[in-house]
Amino acid sequence: MSQSLATRVSNHIRSGIYKRMAVSVPVF
């Protein structure tokens, strides 16, 4: 398995979670 693909997927999920948190919680 290519590790680059795993990191790409993890980064995509991470960015999605951060975006949801940013939308739900105001950034000071």
PDB file of C-alpha atoms in Angstrom:
ATOM      1  CA  MET A   1       0.000   0.000   0.000  1.00  0.00           C
ATOM      2  CA  SER A   2       1.276   3.491  -0.805  1.00  0.00           C
ATOM      3  CA  GLN A   3       1.783   5.559   2.304  1.00  0.00           C
ATOM      4  CA  SER A   4       1.217   8.774   0.359  1.00  0.00           C
ATOM      5  CA  LEU A   5      -2.398   7.749  -0.275  1.00  0.00           C
ATOM      6  CA  ALA A   6      -2.982   7.098   3.427  1.00  0.00           C
ATOM      7  CA  THR A   7      -1.517  10.464   4.390  1.00  0.00           C
ATOM      8  CA  ARG A   8      -3.616  12.155   1.700  1.00  0.00           C
ATOM      9  CA  VAL A   9      -6.813  10.585   3.048  1.00  0.00           C
ATOM     10  CA  SER A  10      -5.917  11.408   6.659  1.00  0.00           C
ATOM     11  CA  ASN A  11      -5.137  15.005   5.714  1.00  0.00           C
ATOM     12  CA  HIS A  12      -8.442  15.284   3.836  1.00  0.00           C
ATOM     13  CA  ILE A  13     -10.405  13.977   6.834  1.00  0.00           C
ATOM     14  CA  ARG A  14      -8.437  16.231   9.169  1.00  0.00           C
ATOM     15  CA  SER A  15      -9.122  19.322   7.049  1.00  0.00           C
ATOM     16  CA  GLY A  16     -12.831  18.420   6.962  1.00  0.00           C
ATOM     17  CA  ILE A  17     -12.960  18.122  10.754  1.00  0.00           C
ATOM     18  CA  TYR A  18     -11.132  21.436  11.173  1.00  0.00           C
ATOM     19  CA  LYS A  19     -13.557  23.120   8.781  1.00  0.00           C
ATOM     20  CA  ARG A  20     -16.544  21.768  10.725  1.00  0.00           C
ATOM     21  CA  MET A  21     -15.017  22.921  14.006  1.00  0.00           C
ATOM     22  CA  ALA A  22     -14.320  26.363  12.542  1.00  0.00           C
ATOM     23  CA  VAL A  23     -17.952  26.620  11.412  1.00  0.00           C
ATOM     24  CA  SER A  24     -19.422  25.358  14.696  1.00  0.00           C
ATOM     25  CA  VAL A  25     -16.961  27.178  16.986  1.00  0.00           C
ATOM     26  CA  PRO A  26     -16.068  30.842  16.328  1.00  0.00           C
ATOM     27  CA  VAL A  27     -12.337  31.499  16.080  1.00  0.00           C
ATOM     28  CA  PHE A  28     -11.139  34.270  18.363  1.00  0.00           C
TER      29      PHE A  28
END
